[in-house]
Amino acid sequence: MKDQKYKNIILELSLILNELQKPIQILDSVKWSEGIEDFLVKNKFKELPEISYDNRPLKYDPVKKLQEFKELRLKIQRELGARDPLGLIMTRNCIQYEDVIRMLMARGKSDFYDYSKKLYGSANEVMGDGKTKLSDLAHVMSGLLNSLDENMLGESLERTLSSEQVVGELKIRLGEYFKDERIKVKLSDGIISDASAGSDYIKIKSDLRFSKKDLDIFEVHEGWVHLGTTLNGQNQPYAKWLAKGPPCSTATQEGLAVTMELFNFAMFPRRAKRLNDRLVACQMAEDGADLLEVIRFFKDKGQEDYQAVKNAGRIFRGAPLTGGSPFTKDISYLKGFVMIYNFMRMSIKEGRADLIPFLFAGKVTLDELPVLKDYHDEGVITLPKYLPPQIKDMNGLAIWMAFSNFLNRMKLEDMFQEKKNLEVTNPFRKVA
């Protein structure tokens, strides 16, 4: 067990790190000024607007902030040594925040993309198997999702709930889930997405209509995962940095949220298409498509003008509008899902299901989970206080992943081959 002196050092360094990163607000720093969307729509998407970030200065001196993080890195090494596992995680987070600052200093320039790709990844990157590109997933999923007819799948997805009704219902649901916390759910005009989570609140975009499925998504995605991991990090007695998420934790966060949507059967085709379209659009922009081309992509998907602008704008926030160097954060949803799902499969296969709850310990990455488990055994890291039911009791999850590991070996194409002497016919064969 680690002694109290070590624990106190971890706490002190955590609090310094949290305080240093506090003014660094990435999405707020890359917001477009008012009038850009109107300009695009009124010009019928024939002309790129001029976007300047001069009217959105950073809320800190970036050069000074870079020096502060450098000094903290040196302090971590002095206090904990160069090889302490928790010290290495905090040092990595310092470096991440330094790269965020450099990225934001390059808003509107191609260098912005270089840092974005370093921090969040690329739609063209190769996944863990060493051969499959993330963009391959997008194109395979496009075909599969287009074959799904929501009208044949069950519950109606009609948007009958007002923003106010969603706020009221979420207050009840999350009040029961986070019994010992004072959670706020409120309306907001200032968010880009339909919902967002903060340190102790969830915002719902006002003046919109939602389906019951949307409500279920908000409960799981924003509530159980984003808000839950923040609160679990805040409830850590020493490792307080876990309440704050550097960019390297984004894929884990968004992937975990998407995974829990699936485990809770809250996901639906329209939602999956939105996430997949973001990945496709990001690849288009990386491959050279400009803002107007990406807007047309979303309009071809049937989106209204302003919705298409909003979705395309997510990929060009902070980035040049001419293509080739976008903001790649939106790949995190499906990239993270692949990472999380495969991590769970491997954890079950290797008999390490004890690592899975630590996904909810705070804003984490997959490679640090064994470290967190080891330091839990040392009395430094606590188990997450708030866990979804599927993780509290992992019996069902374990069996799901065990079957998944086996079924992954079977090729669907081999199961229903149509051969002359084959007794089993293909039930999915289209009859002329």
mmCIF file with all atom_site columns, N, CA, C and O in Angstrom, residues 393-412:
data_model
loop_
_atom_site.group_PDB
_atom_site.id
_atom_site.type_symbol
_atom_site.label_atom_id
_atom_site.label_alt_id
_atom_site.label_comp_id
_atom_site.label_asym_id
_atom_site.label_entity_id
_atom_site.label_seq_id
_atom_site.pdbx_PDB_ins_code
_atom_site.Cartn_x
_atom_site.Cartn_y
_atom_site.Cartn_z
_atom_site.occupancy
_atom_site.B_iso_or_equiv
_atom_site.pdbx_formal_charge
_atom_site.auth_seq_id
_atom_site.auth_comp_id
_atom_site.auth_asym_id
_atom_site.auth_atom_id
_atom_site.pdbx_PDB_model_num
ATOM 1  N N  . ASP A 1 393 ? -23.239 -5.156  -12.722 1.00 0.00 ? 393 ASP A N  1
ATOM 2  C CA . ASP A 1 393 ? -23.377 -6.603  -12.805 1.00 0.00 ? 393 ASP A CA 1
ATOM 3  C C  . ASP A 1 393 ? -22.987 -7.011  -14.224 1.00 0.00 ? 393 ASP A C  1
ATOM 4  O O  . ASP A 1 393 ? -23.771 -6.836  -15.157 1.00 0.00 ? 393 ASP A O  1
ATOM 5  N N  . MET A 1 394 ? -21.788 -7.547  -14.380 1.00 0.00 ? 394 MET A N  1
ATOM 6  C CA . MET A 1 394 ? -21.250 -7.795  -15.712 1.00 0.00 ? 394 MET A CA 1
ATOM 7  C C  . MET A 1 394 ? -21.512 -9.206  -16.221 1.00 0.00 ? 394 MET A C  1
ATOM 8  O O  . MET A 1 394 ? -20.896 -9.640  -17.192 1.00 0.00 ? 394 MET A O  1
ATOM 9  N N  . ASN A 1 395 ? -22.424 -9.941  -15.594 1.00 0.00 ? 395 ASN A N  1
ATOM 10 C CA . ASN A 1 395 ? -22.710 -11.295 -16.063 1.00 0.00 ? 395 ASN A CA 1
ATOM 11 C C  . ASN A 1 395 ? -23.181 -11.296 -17.510 1.00 0.00 ? 395 ASN A C  1
ATOM 12 O O  . ASN A 1 395 ? -22.683 -12.052 -18.343 1.00 0.00 ? 395 ASN A O  1
ATOM 13 N N  . GLY A 1 396 ? -24.172 -10.447 -17.817 1.00 0.00 ? 396 GLY A N  1
ATOM 14 C CA . GLY A 1 396 ? -24.685 -10.385 -19.175 1.00 0.00 ? 396 GLY A CA 1
ATOM 15 C C  . GLY A 1 396 ? -23.638 -9.906  -20.159 1.00 0.00 ? 396 GLY A C  1
ATOM 16 O O  . GLY A 1 396 ? -23.503 -10.447 -21.265 1.00 0.00 ? 396 GLY A O  1
ATOM 17 N N  . LEU A 1 397 ? -22.873 -8.897  -19.749 1.00 0.00 ? 397 LEU A N  1
ATOM 18 C CA . LEU A 1 397 ? -21.824 -8.357  -20.611 1.00 0.00 ? 397 LEU A CA 1
ATOM 19 C C  . LEU A 1 397 ? -20.772 -9.417  -20.910 1.00 0.00 ? 397 LEU A C  1
ATOM 20 O O  . LEU A 1 397 ? -20.304 -9.549  -22.051 1.00 0.00 ? 397 LEU A O  1
ATOM 21 N N  . ALA A 1 398 ? -20.399 -10.186 -19.905 1.00 0.00 ? 398 ALA A N  1
ATOM 22 C CA . ALA A 1 398 ? -19.378 -11.212 -20.090 1.00 0.00 ? 398 ALA A CA 1
ATOM 23 C C  . ALA A 1 398 ? -19.823 -12.256 -21.112 1.00 0.00 ? 398 ALA A C  1
ATOM 24 O O  . ALA A 1 398 ? -19.039 -12.666 -21.987 1.00 0.00 ? 398 ALA A O  1
ATOM 25 N N  . ILE A 1 399 ? -21.081 -12.671 -21.020 1.00 0.00 ? 399 ILE A N  1
ATOM 26 C CA . ILE A 1 399 ? -21.575 -13.668 -21.964 1.00 0.00 ? 399 ILE A CA 1
ATOM 27 C C  . ILE A 1 399 ? -21.682 -13.073 -23.360 1.00 0.00 ? 399 ILE A C  1
ATOM 28 O O  . ILE A 1 399 ? -21.341 -13.716 -24.363 1.00 0.00 ? 399 ILE A O  1
ATOM 29 N N  . TRP A 1 400 ? -22.150 -11.814 -23.458 1.00 0.00 ? 400 TRP A N  1
ATOM 30 C CA . TRP A 1 400 ? -22.224 -11.122 -24.748 1.00 0.00 ? 400 TRP A CA 1
ATOM 31 C C  . TRP A 1 400 ? -20.858 -11.140 -25.422 1.00 0.00 ? 400 TRP A C  1
ATOM 32 O O  . TRP A 1 400 ? -20.725 -11.502 -26.595 1.00 0.00 ? 400 TRP A O  1
ATOM 33 N N  . MET A 1 401 ? -19.826 -10.743 -24.674 1.00 0.00 ? 401 MET A N  1
ATOM 34 C CA . MET A 1 401 ? -18.493 -10.653 -25.250 1.00 0.00 ? 401 MET A CA 1
ATOM 35 C C  . MET A 1 401 ? -17.894 -12.031 -25.535 1.00 0.00 ? 401 MET A C  1
ATOM 36 O O  . MET A 1 401 ? -17.133 -12.200 -26.496 1.00 0.00 ? 401 MET A O  1
ATOM 37 N N  . ALA A 1 402 ? -18.241 -13.026 -24.715 1.00 0.00 ? 402 ALA A N  1
ATOM 38 C CA . ALA A 1 402 ? -17.747 -14.381 -24.978 1.00 0.00 ? 402 ALA A CA 1
ATOM 39 C C  . ALA A 1 402 ? -18.297 -14.899 -26.300 1.00 0.00 ? 402 ALA A C  1
ATOM 40 O O  . ALA A 1 402 ? -17.558 -15.445 -27.133 1.00 0.00 ? 402 ALA A O  1
ATOM 41 N N  . PHE A 1 403 ? -19.606 -14.722 -26.516 1.00 0.00 ? 403 PHE A N  1
ATOM 42 C CA . PHE A 1 403 ? -20.196 -15.130 -27.781 1.00 0.00 ? 403 PHE A CA 1
ATOM 43 C C  . PHE A 1 403 ? -19.643 -14.295 -28.935 1.00 0.00 ? 403 PHE A C  1
ATOM 44 O O  . PHE A 1 403 ? -19.416 -14.804 -30.036 1.00 0.00 ? 403 PHE A O  1
ATOM 45 N N  . SER A 1 404 ? -19.431 -13.006 -28.687 1.00 0.00 ? 404 SER A N  1
ATOM 46 C CA . SER A 1 404 ? -18.903 -12.124 -29.727 1.00 0.00 ? 404 SER A CA 1
ATOM 47 C C  . SER A 1 404 ? -17.531 -12.597 -30.189 1.00 0.00 ? 404 SER A C  1
ATOM 48 O O  . SER A 1 404 ? -17.218 -12.584 -31.385 1.00 0.00 ? 404 SER A O  1
ATOM 49 N N  . ASN A 1 405 ? -16.692 -13.022 -29.240 1.00 0.00 ? 405 ASN A N  1
ATOM 50 C CA . ASN A 1 405 ? -15.360 -13.523 -29.598 1.00 0.00 ? 405 ASN A CA 1
ATOM 51 C C  . ASN A 1 405 ? -15.454 -14.750 -30.487 1.00 0.00 ? 405 ASN A C  1
ATOM 52 O O  . ASN A 1 405 ? -14.664 -14.910 -31.431 1.00 0.00 ? 405 ASN A O  1
ATOM 53 N N  . PHE A 1 406 ? -16.418 -15.618 -30.214 1.00 0.00 ? 406 PHE A N  1
ATOM 54 C CA . PHE A 1 406 ? -16.574 -16.809 -31.055 1.00 0.00 ? 406 PHE A CA 1
ATOM 55 C C  . PHE A 1 406 ? -17.177 -16.460 -32.414 1.00 0.00 ? 406 PHE A C  1
ATOM 56 O O  . PHE A 1 406 ? -16.669 -16.865 -33.459 1.00 0.00 ? 406 PHE A O  1
ATOM 57 N N  . LEU A 1 407 ? -18.261 -15.696 -32.402 1.00 0.00 ? 407 LEU A N  1
ATOM 58 C CA . LEU A 1 407 ? -18.963 -15.394 -33.646 1.00 0.00 ? 407 LEU A CA 1
ATOM 59 C C  . LEU A 1 407 ? -18.102 -14.601 -34.613 1.00 0.00 ? 407 LEU A C  1
ATOM 60 O O  . LEU A 1 407 ? -18.299 -14.662 -35.825 1.00 0.00 ? 407 LEU A O  1
ATOM 61 N N  . ASN A 1 408 ? -17.133 -13.852 -34.074 1.00 0.00 ? 408 ASN A N  1
ATOM 62 C CA . ASN A 1 408 ? -16.247 -13.072 -34.930 1.00 0.00 ? 408 ASN A CA 1
ATOM 63 C C  . ASN A 1 408 ? -15.418 -13.961 -35.850 1.00 0.00 ? 408 ASN A C  1
ATOM 64 O O  . ASN A 1 408 ? -14.913 -13.512 -36.882 1.00 0.00 ? 408 ASN A O  1
ATOM 65 N N  . ARG A 1 409 ? -15.279 -15.241 -35.499 1.00 0.00 ? 409 ARG A N  1
ATOM 66 C CA . ARG A 1 409 ? -14.511 -16.154 -36.339 1.00 0.00 ? 409 ARG A CA 1
ATOM 67 C C  . ARG A 1 409 ? -15.304 -16.637 -37.553 1.00 0.00 ? 409 ARG A C  1
ATOM 68 O O  . ARG A 1 409 ? -14.736 -17.165 -38.506 1.00 0.00 ? 409 ARG A O  1
ATOM 69 N N  . MET A 1 410 ? -16.613 -16.490 -37.501 1.00 0.00 ? 410 MET A N  1
ATOM 70 C CA . MET A 1 410 ? -17.468 -17.035 -38.554 1.00 0.00 ? 410 MET A CA 1
ATOM 71 C C  . MET A 1 410 ? -17.741 -15.975 -39.612 1.00 0.00 ? 410 MET A C  1
ATOM 72 O O  . MET A 1 410 ? -17.999 -14.815 -39.287 1.00 0.00 ? 410 MET A O  1
ATOM 73 N N  . LYS A 1 411 ? -17.677 -16.353 -40.858 1.00 0.00 ? 411 LYS A N  1
ATOM 74 C CA . LYS A 1 411 ? -17.951 -15.438 -41.964 1.00 0.00 ? 411 LYS A CA 1
ATOM 75 C C  . LYS A 1 411 ? -19.388 -15.632 -42.435 1.00 0.00 ? 411 LYS A C  1
ATOM 76 O O  . LYS A 1 411 ? -19.788 -16.742 -42.812 1.00 0.00 ? 411 LYS A O  1
ATOM 77 N N  . LEU A 1 412 ? -20.149 -14.557 -42.407 1.00 0.00 ? 412 LEU A N  1
ATOM 78 C CA . LEU A 1 412 ? -21.544 -14.647 -42.837 1.00 0.00 ? 412 LEU A CA 1
ATOM 79 C C  . LEU A 1 412 ? -21.654 -15.122 -44.279 1.00 0.00 ? 412 LEU A C  1
ATOM 80 O O  . LEU A 1 412 ? -22.589 -15.830 -44.646 1.00 0.00 ? 412 LEU A O  1
#
